[in-house]
mmCIF file with all atom_site columns, C-alpha atoms in Angstrom:
data_model
loop_
_atom_site.group_PDB
_atom_site.id
_atom_site.type_symbol
_atom_site.label_atom_id
_atom_site.label_alt_id
_atom_site.label_comp_id
_atom_site.label_asym_id
_atom_site.label_entity_id
_atom_site.label_seq_id
_atom_site.pdbx_PDB_ins_code
_atom_site.Cartn_x
_atom_site.Cartn_y
_atom_site.Cartn_z
_atom_site.occupancy
_atom_site.B_iso_or_equiv
_atom_site.pdbx_formal_charge
_atom_site.auth_seq_id
_atom_site.auth_comp_id
_atom_site.auth_asym_id
_atom_site.auth_atom_id
_atom_site.pdbx_PDB_model_num
ATOM 1   C CA . MET A 1 1   ? 3.424   19.975  18.066  1.00 0.00 ? 1   MET A CA 1
ATOM 2   C CA . PRO A 1 2   ? 1.003   17.732  20.465  1.00 0.00 ? 2   PRO A CA 1
ATOM 3   C CA . ILE A 1 3   ? 2.484   14.803  21.964  1.00 0.00 ? 3   ILE A CA 1
ATOM 4   C CA . ALA A 1 4   ? 1.088   11.731  21.079  1.00 0.00 ? 4   ALA A CA 1
ATOM 5   C CA . PRO A 1 5   ? -0.640  9.606   23.464  1.00 0.00 ? 5   PRO A CA 1
ATOM 6   C CA . LYS A 1 6   ? 1.455   6.681   25.124  1.00 0.00 ? 6   LYS A CA 1
ATOM 7   C CA . SER A 1 7   ? -1.173  3.784   23.414  1.00 0.00 ? 7   SER A CA 1
ATOM 8   C CA . ALA A 1 8   ? -0.868  5.481   20.424  1.00 0.00 ? 8   ALA A CA 1
ATOM 9   C CA . VAL A 1 9   ? 2.989   5.389   20.092  1.00 0.00 ? 9   VAL A CA 1
ATOM 10  C CA . ARG A 1 10  ? 2.883   1.599   21.689  1.00 0.00 ? 10  ARG A CA 1
ATOM 11  C CA . THR A 1 11  ? 0.377   0.636   18.807  1.00 0.00 ? 11  THR A CA 1
ATOM 12  C CA . ASP A 1 12  ? 2.566   2.582   16.400  1.00 0.00 ? 12  ASP A CA 1
ATOM 13  C CA . GLN A 1 13  ? 5.356   0.320   17.736  1.00 0.00 ? 13  GLN A CA 1
ATOM 14  C CA . ILE A 1 14  ? 3.406   -2.859  17.396  1.00 0.00 ? 14  ILE A CA 1
ATOM 15  C CA . LEU A 1 15  ? 2.228   -2.193  13.691  1.00 0.00 ? 15  LEU A CA 1
ATOM 16  C CA . GLN A 1 16  ? 5.435   -1.468  12.605  1.00 0.00 ? 16  GLN A CA 1
ATOM 17  C CA . ALA A 1 17  ? 7.199   -4.772  14.357  1.00 0.00 ? 17  ALA A CA 1
ATOM 18  C CA . ALA A 1 18  ? 4.306   -6.732  12.690  1.00 0.00 ? 18  ALA A CA 1
ATOM 19  C CA . GLY A 1 19  ? 4.577   -5.360  9.441   1.00 0.00 ? 19  GLY A CA 1
ATOM 20  C CA . LYS A 1 20  ? 8.610   -5.966  9.306   1.00 0.00 ? 20  LYS A CA 1
ATOM 21  C CA . LEU A 1 21  ? 7.967   -9.330  10.439  1.00 0.00 ? 21  LEU A CA 1
ATOM 22  C CA . PHE A 1 22  ? 4.939   -10.365 8.182   1.00 0.00 ? 22  PHE A CA 1
ATOM 23  C CA . ALA A 1 23  ? 6.977   -9.045  4.998   1.00 0.00 ? 23  ALA A CA 1
ATOM 24  C CA . SER A 1 24  ? 10.013  -10.796 5.654   1.00 0.00 ? 24  SER A CA 1
ATOM 25  C CA . GLN A 1 25  ? 8.670   -13.984 6.903   1.00 0.00 ? 25  GLN A CA 1
ATOM 26  C CA . GLY A 1 26  ? 5.113   -13.847 5.982   1.00 0.00 ? 26  GLY A CA 1
ATOM 27  C CA . TYR A 1 27  ? 1.648   -14.587 8.192   1.00 0.00 ? 27  TYR A CA 1
ATOM 28  C CA . HIS A 1 28  ? 2.115   -18.037 9.056   1.00 0.00 ? 28  HIS A CA 1
ATOM 29  C CA . ALA A 1 29  ? 5.268   -18.134 10.362  1.00 0.00 ? 29  ALA A CA 1
ATOM 30  C CA . THR A 1 30  ? 5.268   -15.164 12.230  1.00 0.00 ? 30  THR A CA 1
ATOM 31  C CA . SER A 1 31  ? 4.442   -15.420 15.614  1.00 0.00 ? 31  SER A CA 1
ATOM 32  C CA . THR A 1 32  ? 2.924   -12.758 18.043  1.00 0.00 ? 32  THR A CA 1
ATOM 33  C CA . ARG A 1 33  ? 5.129   -13.505 20.415  1.00 0.00 ? 33  ARG A CA 1
ATOM 34  C CA . GLU A 1 34  ? 8.072   -12.480 17.833  1.00 0.00 ? 34  GLU A CA 1
ATOM 35  C CA . ILE A 1 35  ? 6.110   -9.359  16.798  1.00 0.00 ? 35  ILE A CA 1
ATOM 36  C CA . ALA A 1 36  ? 5.657   -8.360  20.916  1.00 0.00 ? 36  ALA A CA 1
ATOM 37  C CA . ARG A 1 37  ? 9.556   -9.113  21.127  1.00 0.00 ? 37  ARG A CA 1
ATOM 38  C CA . LEU A 1 38  ? 10.316  -6.795  18.358  1.00 0.00 ? 38  LEU A CA 1
ATOM 39  C CA . ALA A 1 39  ? 7.759   -4.239  19.053  1.00 0.00 ? 39  ALA A CA 1
ATOM 40  C CA . ASP A 1 40  ? 9.283   -4.308  22.881  1.00 0.00 ? 40  ASP A CA 1
ATOM 41  C CA . VAL A 1 41  ? 5.954   -5.034  24.471  1.00 0.00 ? 41  VAL A CA 1
ATOM 42  C CA . SER A 1 42  ? 4.774   -8.009  26.363  1.00 0.00 ? 42  SER A CA 1
ATOM 43  C CA . GLU A 1 43  ? 2.178   -10.536 24.313  1.00 0.00 ? 43  GLU A CA 1
ATOM 44  C CA . ASN A 1 44  ? -0.501  -9.168  26.665  1.00 0.00 ? 44  ASN A CA 1
ATOM 45  C CA . THR A 1 45  ? -0.071  -5.314  25.550  1.00 0.00 ? 45  THR A CA 1
ATOM 46  C CA . LEU A 1 46  ? 0.148   -6.767  21.858  1.00 0.00 ? 46  LEU A CA 1
ATOM 47  C CA . PHE A 1 47  ? -3.435  -8.137  22.363  1.00 0.00 ? 47  PHE A CA 1
ATOM 48  C CA . ARG A 1 48  ? -4.416  -5.378  24.561  1.00 0.00 ? 48  ARG A CA 1
ATOM 49  C CA . HIS A 1 49  ? -4.334  -3.664  21.375  1.00 0.00 ? 49  HIS A CA 1
ATOM 50  C CA . PHE A 1 50  ? -5.588  -6.249  18.936  1.00 0.00 ? 50  PHE A CA 1
ATOM 51  C CA . ASP A 1 51  ? -8.018  -8.611  19.022  1.00 0.00 ? 51  ASP A CA 1
ATOM 52  C CA . ASN A 1 52  ? -6.001  -11.581 17.282  1.00 0.00 ? 52  ASN A CA 1
ATOM 53  C CA . LYS A 1 53  ? -2.926  -11.838 14.787  1.00 0.00 ? 53  LYS A CA 1
ATOM 54  C CA . GLU A 1 54  ? -5.124  -11.304 11.785  1.00 0.00 ? 54  GLU A CA 1
ATOM 55  C CA . GLU A 1 55  ? -6.363  -7.896  13.024  1.00 0.00 ? 55  GLU A CA 1
ATOM 56  C CA . LEU A 1 56  ? -2.890  -7.173  13.192  1.00 0.00 ? 56  LEU A CA 1
ATOM 57  C CA . PHE A 1 57  ? -1.875  -8.257  10.228  1.00 0.00 ? 57  PHE A CA 1
ATOM 58  C CA . TRP A 1 58  ? -4.384  -6.513  8.279   1.00 0.00 ? 58  TRP A CA 1
ATOM 59  C CA . SER A 1 59  ? -3.711  -3.555  10.651  1.00 0.00 ? 59  SER A CA 1
ATOM 60  C CA . SER A 1 60  ? -0.245  -3.284  9.809   1.00 0.00 ? 60  SER A CA 1
ATOM 61  C CA . LEU A 1 61  ? -0.910  -3.678  5.932   1.00 0.00 ? 61  LEU A CA 1
ATOM 62  C CA . ARG A 1 62  ? -3.439  -0.739  6.302   1.00 0.00 ? 62  ARG A CA 1
ATOM 63  C CA . SER A 1 63  ? -1.010  1.323   8.117   1.00 0.00 ? 63  SER A CA 1
ATOM 64  C CA . CYS A 1 64  ? 1.851   0.387   5.765   1.00 0.00 ? 64  CYS A CA 1
ATOM 65  C CA . SER A 1 65  ? -0.611  1.520   2.543   1.00 0.00 ? 65  SER A CA 1
ATOM 66  C CA . ALA A 1 66  ? -1.847  4.627   4.113   1.00 0.00 ? 66  ALA A CA 1
ATOM 67  C CA . GLY A 1 67  ? 1.373   6.143   2.219   1.00 0.00 ? 67  GLY A CA 1
ATOM 68  C CA . LEU A 1 68  ? 0.135   4.893   -1.201  1.00 0.00 ? 68  LEU A CA 1
ATOM 69  C CA . LYS A 1 69  ? -1.750  8.486   -1.743  1.00 0.00 ? 69  LYS A CA 1
ATOM 70  C CA . PHE A 1 70  ? -1.331  10.965  -4.638  1.00 0.00 ? 70  PHE A CA 1
ATOM 71  C CA . ARG A 1 71  ? 0.760   13.723  -3.898  1.00 0.00 ? 71  ARG A CA 1
ATOM 72  C CA . ARG A 1 72  ? -1.177  17.026  -4.354  1.00 0.00 ? 72  ARG A CA 1
ATOM 73  C CA . ASP A 1 73  ? 0.611   17.875  -7.742  1.00 0.00 ? 73  ASP A CA 1
ATOM 74  C CA . VAL A 1 74  ? -0.062  14.512  -8.988  1.00 0.00 ? 74  VAL A CA 1
ATOM 75  C CA . LEU A 1 75  ? -3.969  14.772  -7.597  1.00 0.00 ? 75  LEU A CA 1
ATOM 76  C CA . GLU A 1 76  ? -4.297  18.077  -9.680  1.00 0.00 ? 76  GLU A CA 1
ATOM 77  C CA . GLY A 1 77  ? -2.710  16.631  -12.891 1.00 0.00 ? 77  GLY A CA 1
ATOM 78  C CA . LEU A 1 78  ? -5.223  13.546  -12.497 1.00 0.00 ? 78  LEU A CA 1
ATOM 79  C CA . THR A 1 79  ? -8.265  15.405  -11.323 1.00 0.00 ? 79  THR A CA 1
ATOM 80  C CA . LYS A 1 80  ? -7.872  18.324  -14.085 1.00 0.00 ? 80  LYS A CA 1
ATOM 81  C CA . CYS A 1 81  ? -6.633  15.817  -16.835 1.00 0.00 ? 81  CYS A CA 1
ATOM 82  C CA . GLY A 1 82  ? -3.574  17.561  -17.428 1.00 0.00 ? 82  GLY A CA 1
ATOM 83  C CA . PRO A 1 83  ? -0.883  16.661  -20.201 1.00 0.00 ? 83  PRO A CA 1
ATOM 84  C CA . PRO A 1 84  ? 0.365   13.287  -19.961 1.00 0.00 ? 84  PRO A CA 1
ATOM 85  C CA . GLU A 1 85  ? 3.625   14.217  -20.797 1.00 0.00 ? 85  GLU A CA 1
ATOM 86  C CA . VAL A 1 86  ? 3.501   15.861  -16.973 1.00 0.00 ? 86  VAL A CA 1
ATOM 87  C CA . VAL A 1 87  ? 1.671   13.859  -15.269 1.00 0.00 ? 87  VAL A CA 1
ATOM 88  C CA . LEU A 1 88  ? 2.607   10.515  -16.283 1.00 0.00 ? 88  LEU A CA 1
ATOM 89  C CA . PRO A 1 89  ? 6.473   10.838  -14.977 1.00 0.00 ? 89  PRO A CA 1
ATOM 90  C CA . LYS A 1 90  ? 5.031   11.834  -11.723 1.00 0.00 ? 90  LYS A CA 1
ATOM 91  C CA . ILE A 1 91  ? 2.726   8.804   -11.688 1.00 0.00 ? 91  ILE A CA 1
ATOM 92  C CA . LEU A 1 92  ? 5.840   6.515   -12.513 1.00 0.00 ? 92  LEU A CA 1
ATOM 93  C CA . GLU A 1 93  ? 7.632   8.464   -10.046 1.00 0.00 ? 93  GLU A CA 1
ATOM 94  C CA . MET A 1 94  ? 5.153   7.609   -7.274  1.00 0.00 ? 94  MET A CA 1
ATOM 95  C CA . LEU A 1 95  ? 4.601   4.358   -7.950  1.00 0.00 ? 95  LEU A CA 1
ATOM 96  C CA . ALA A 1 96  ? 8.541   3.700   -8.148  1.00 0.00 ? 96  ALA A CA 1
ATOM 97  C CA . ASP A 1 97  ? 9.367   5.659   -5.100  1.00 0.00 ? 97  ASP A CA 1
ATOM 98  C CA . THR A 1 98  ? 6.738   2.935   -3.167  1.00 0.00 ? 98  THR A CA 1
ATOM 99  C CA . VAL A 1 99  ? 9.015   0.122   -4.790  1.00 0.00 ? 99  VAL A CA 1
ATOM 100 C CA . ASN A 1 100 ? 12.077  1.641   -3.938  1.00 0.00 ? 100 ASN A CA 1
ATOM 101 C CA . TYR A 1 101 ? 11.313  3.026   -0.622  1.00 0.00 ? 101 TYR A CA 1
ATOM 102 C CA . ARG A 1 102 ? 8.441   1.119   0.729   1.00 0.00 ? 102 ARG A CA 1
ATOM 103 C CA . PRO A 1 103 ? 9.411   -2.705  -0.639  1.00 0.00 ? 103 PRO A CA 1
ATOM 104 C CA . GLU A 1 104 ? 7.452   -3.948  2.656   1.00 0.00 ? 104 GLU A CA 1
ATOM 105 C CA . LEU A 1 105 ? 4.144   -2.844  1.544   1.00 0.00 ? 105 LEU A CA 1
ATOM 106 C CA . LEU A 1 106 ? 4.896   -4.953  -1.854  1.00 0.00 ? 106 LEU A CA 1
ATOM 107 C CA . ARG A 1 107 ? 5.697   -7.608  0.477   1.00 0.00 ? 107 ARG A CA 1
ATOM 108 C CA . LEU A 1 108 ? 2.659   -7.291  2.820   1.00 0.00 ? 108 LEU A CA 1
ATOM 109 C CA . VAL A 1 109 ? 0.382   -7.380  -0.175  1.00 0.00 ? 109 VAL A CA 1
ATOM 110 C CA . ALA A 1 110 ? 1.720   -10.282 -1.633  1.00 0.00 ? 110 ALA A CA 1
ATOM 111 C CA . VAL A 1 111 ? 1.276   -12.106 1.715   1.00 0.00 ? 111 VAL A CA 1
ATOM 112 C CA . ALA A 1 112 ? -2.026  -11.093 2.094   1.00 0.00 ? 112 ALA A CA 1
ATOM 113 C CA . PHE A 1 113 ? -3.102  -12.643 -1.512  1.00 0.00 ? 113 PHE A CA 1
ATOM 114 C CA . ILE A 1 114 ? -1.068  -15.417 -1.214  1.00 0.00 ? 114 ILE A CA 1
ATOM 115 C CA . GLU A 1 115 ? -1.620  -16.676 2.419   1.00 0.00 ? 115 GLU A CA 1
ATOM 116 C CA . LEU A 1 116 ? -5.026  -14.628 3.681   1.00 0.00 ? 116 LEU A CA 1
ATOM 117 C CA . HIS A 1 117 ? -6.472  -14.524 -0.139  1.00 0.00 ? 117 HIS A CA 1
ATOM 118 C CA . ALA A 1 118 ? -10.279 -14.682 1.299   1.00 0.00 ? 118 ALA A CA 1
ATOM 119 C CA . LYS A 1 119 ? -10.125 -11.213 3.076   1.00 0.00 ? 119 LYS A CA 1
ATOM 120 C CA . ALA A 1 120 ? -7.549  -9.701  0.784   1.00 0.00 ? 120 ALA A CA 1
ATOM 121 C CA . ASP A 1 121 ? -10.117 -8.667  -1.799  1.00 0.00 ? 121 ASP A CA 1
ATOM 122 C CA . GLY A 1 122 ? -11.700 -6.779  0.618   1.00 0.00 ? 122 GLY A CA 1
ATOM 123 C CA . PHE A 1 123 ? -8.191  -4.971  1.107   1.00 0.00 ? 123 PHE A CA 1
ATOM 124 C CA . CYS A 1 124 ? -7.164  -4.139  -2.480  1.00 0.00 ? 124 CYS A CA 1
ATOM 125 C CA . LEU A 1 125 ? -11.445 -2.826  -2.914  1.00 0.00 ? 125 LEU A CA 1
ATOM 126 C CA . GLU A 1 126 ? -10.450 -0.147  0.033   1.00 0.00 ? 126 GLU A CA 1
ATOM 127 C CA . CYS A 1 127 ? -6.798  0.384   -0.144  1.00 0.00 ? 127 CYS A CA 1
ATOM 128 C CA . LEU A 1 128 ? -5.732  -0.162  -3.780  1.00 0.00 ? 128 LEU A CA 1
ATOM 129 C CA . SER A 1 129 ? -8.580  0.090   -5.658  1.00 0.00 ? 129 SER A CA 1
ATOM 130 C CA . PRO A 1 130 ? -8.978  4.280   -5.559  1.00 0.00 ? 130 PRO A CA 1
ATOM 131 C CA . THR A 1 131 ? -5.385  4.863   -6.709  1.00 0.00 ? 131 THR A CA 1
ATOM 132 C CA . PHE A 1 132 ? -5.673  2.407   -9.908  1.00 0.00 ? 132 PHE A CA 1
ATOM 133 C CA . SER A 1 133 ? -9.152  3.436   -10.845 1.00 0.00 ? 133 SER A CA 1
ATOM 134 C CA . ALA A 1 134 ? -7.997  7.404   -10.782 1.00 0.00 ? 134 ALA A CA 1
ATOM 135 C CA . ILE A 1 135 ? -5.016  6.262   -12.995 1.00 0.00 ? 135 ILE A CA 1
ATOM 136 C CA . ASN A 1 136 ? -7.304  4.181   -15.253 1.00 0.00 ? 136 ASN A CA 1
ATOM 137 C CA . ARG A 1 137 ? -9.909  7.253   -15.343 1.00 0.00 ? 137 ARG A CA 1
ATOM 138 C CA . TYR A 1 138 ? -7.237  9.546   -16.520 1.00 0.00 ? 138 TYR A CA 1
ATOM 139 C CA . LEU A 1 139 ? -5.543  7.533   -18.975 1.00 0.00 ? 139 LEU A CA 1
ATOM 140 C CA . ASP A 1 140 ? -9.460  6.829   -20.215 1.00 0.00 ? 140 ASP A CA 1
ATOM 141 C CA . LEU A 1 141 ? -9.735  10.422  -20.750 1.00 0.00 ? 141 LEU A CA 1
ATOM 142 C CA . ASN A 1 142 ? -6.459  11.169  -22.010 1.00 0.00 ? 142 ASN A CA 1
ATOM 143 C CA . ILE A 1 143 ? -7.310  8.430   -24.733 1.00 0.00 ? 143 ILE A CA 1
ATOM 144 C CA . ARG A 1 144 ? -11.125 9.726   -25.524 1.00 0.00 ? 144 ARG A CA 1
ATOM 145 C CA . SER A 1 145 ? -9.471  13.203  -26.028 1.00 0.00 ? 145 SER A CA 1
ATOM 146 C CA . GLY A 1 146 ? -6.953  11.642  -28.361 1.00 0.00 ? 146 GLY A CA 1
ATOM 147 C CA . ARG A 1 147 ? -3.728  12.847  -26.537 1.00 0.00 ? 147 ARG A CA 1
ATOM 148 C CA . ILE A 1 148 ? -3.023  8.951   -25.982 1.00 0.00 ? 148 ILE A CA 1
ATOM 149 C CA . ARG A 1 149 ? -3.046  6.181   -28.340 1.00 0.00 ? 149 ARG A CA 1
ATOM 150 C CA . ASP A 1 150 ? -6.137  4.204   -28.363 1.00 0.00 ? 150 ASP A CA 1
ATOM 151 C CA . LEU A 1 151 ? -5.641  1.381   -26.107 1.00 0.00 ? 151 LEU A CA 1
ATOM 152 C CA . ASP A 1 152 ? -7.774  -0.276  -22.958 1.00 0.00 ? 152 ASP A CA 1
ATOM 153 C CA . PRO A 1 153 ? -7.381  2.217   -20.387 1.00 0.00 ? 153 PRO A CA 1
ATOM 154 C CA . THR A 1 154 ? -7.766  -0.704  -17.837 1.00 0.00 ? 154 THR A CA 1
ATOM 155 C CA . MET A 1 155 ? -4.896  -2.576  -19.881 1.00 0.00 ? 155 MET A CA 1
ATOM 156 C CA . LEU A 1 156 ? -2.806  0.262   -19.824 1.00 0.00 ? 156 LEU A CA 1
ATOM 157 C CA . THR A 1 157 ? -3.046  1.311   -16.314 1.00 0.00 ? 157 THR A CA 1
ATOM 158 C CA . SER A 1 158 ? -2.323  -2.607  -15.797 1.00 0.00 ? 158 SER A CA 1
ATOM 159 C CA . ALA A 1 159 ? 0.838   -2.700  -17.371 1.00 0.00 ? 159 ALA A CA 1
ATOM 160 C CA . LEU A 1 160 ? 2.157   0.758   -16.302 1.00 0.00 ? 160 LEU A CA 1
ATOM 161 C CA . ILE A 1 161 ? 1.877   -0.436  -12.811 1.00 0.00 ? 161 ILE A CA 1
ATOM 162 C CA . MET A 1 162 ? 3.704   -4.164  -13.551 1.00 0.00 ? 162 MET A CA 1
ATOM 163 C CA . THR A 1 163 ? 6.621   -2.367  -15.534 1.00 0.00 ? 163 THR A CA 1
ATOM 164 C CA . VAL A 1 164 ? 6.934   0.069   -12.484 1.00 0.00 ? 164 VAL A CA 1
ATOM 165 C CA . LEU A 1 165 ? 6.760   -2.765  -10.025 1.00 0.00 ? 165 LEU A CA 1
ATOM 166 C CA . THR A 1 166 ? 9.130   -5.100  -12.072 1.00 0.00 ? 166 THR A CA 1
ATOM 167 C CA . HIS A 1 167 ? 11.671  -2.399  -13.205 1.00 0.00 ? 167 HIS A CA 1
ATOM 168 C CA . PRO A 1 168 ? 11.362  0.154   -10.798 1.00 0.00 ? 168 PRO A CA 1
ATOM 169 C CA . GLY A 1 169 ? 14.666  1.851   -12.579 1.00 0.00 ? 169 GLY A CA 1
ATOM 170 C CA . ILE A 1 170 ? 12.754  2.845   -15.456 1.00 0.00 ? 170 ILE A CA 1
#
């Protein structure tokens, strides 16, 4: 396995520290000095990697959301329109795993929409919409084929996601 360049390792340290602090304190309550301290770098080093605090926030959110990808079996079930009794539990599991094992991602998304709402739509289009659109298309195809009750696929997708977000133990 190749060794990651020192700057990539340091960038990752900064992104992880920023993600933790932004998720727990919010954007405005987090200083770059605190991020640098938690990442064990100087503030100058932080600004060599990122132009400003806002770029650091969006980079940490994108880095954290990179794990919001479908596993191969789920993606195959979605694209081949597999049976809902097989594919839907896998989708629910992926969403529940995100809620249970990556709560900082949900908090960062909330911070983005509450504190930096002007640019949150761009993040949503770039990172969240592809996942939600794939689920929506899958549900729509199953509704049209009669395998799932005739409901609005967009509302069904939203209800599915919100149910898991609010009750991940289901």
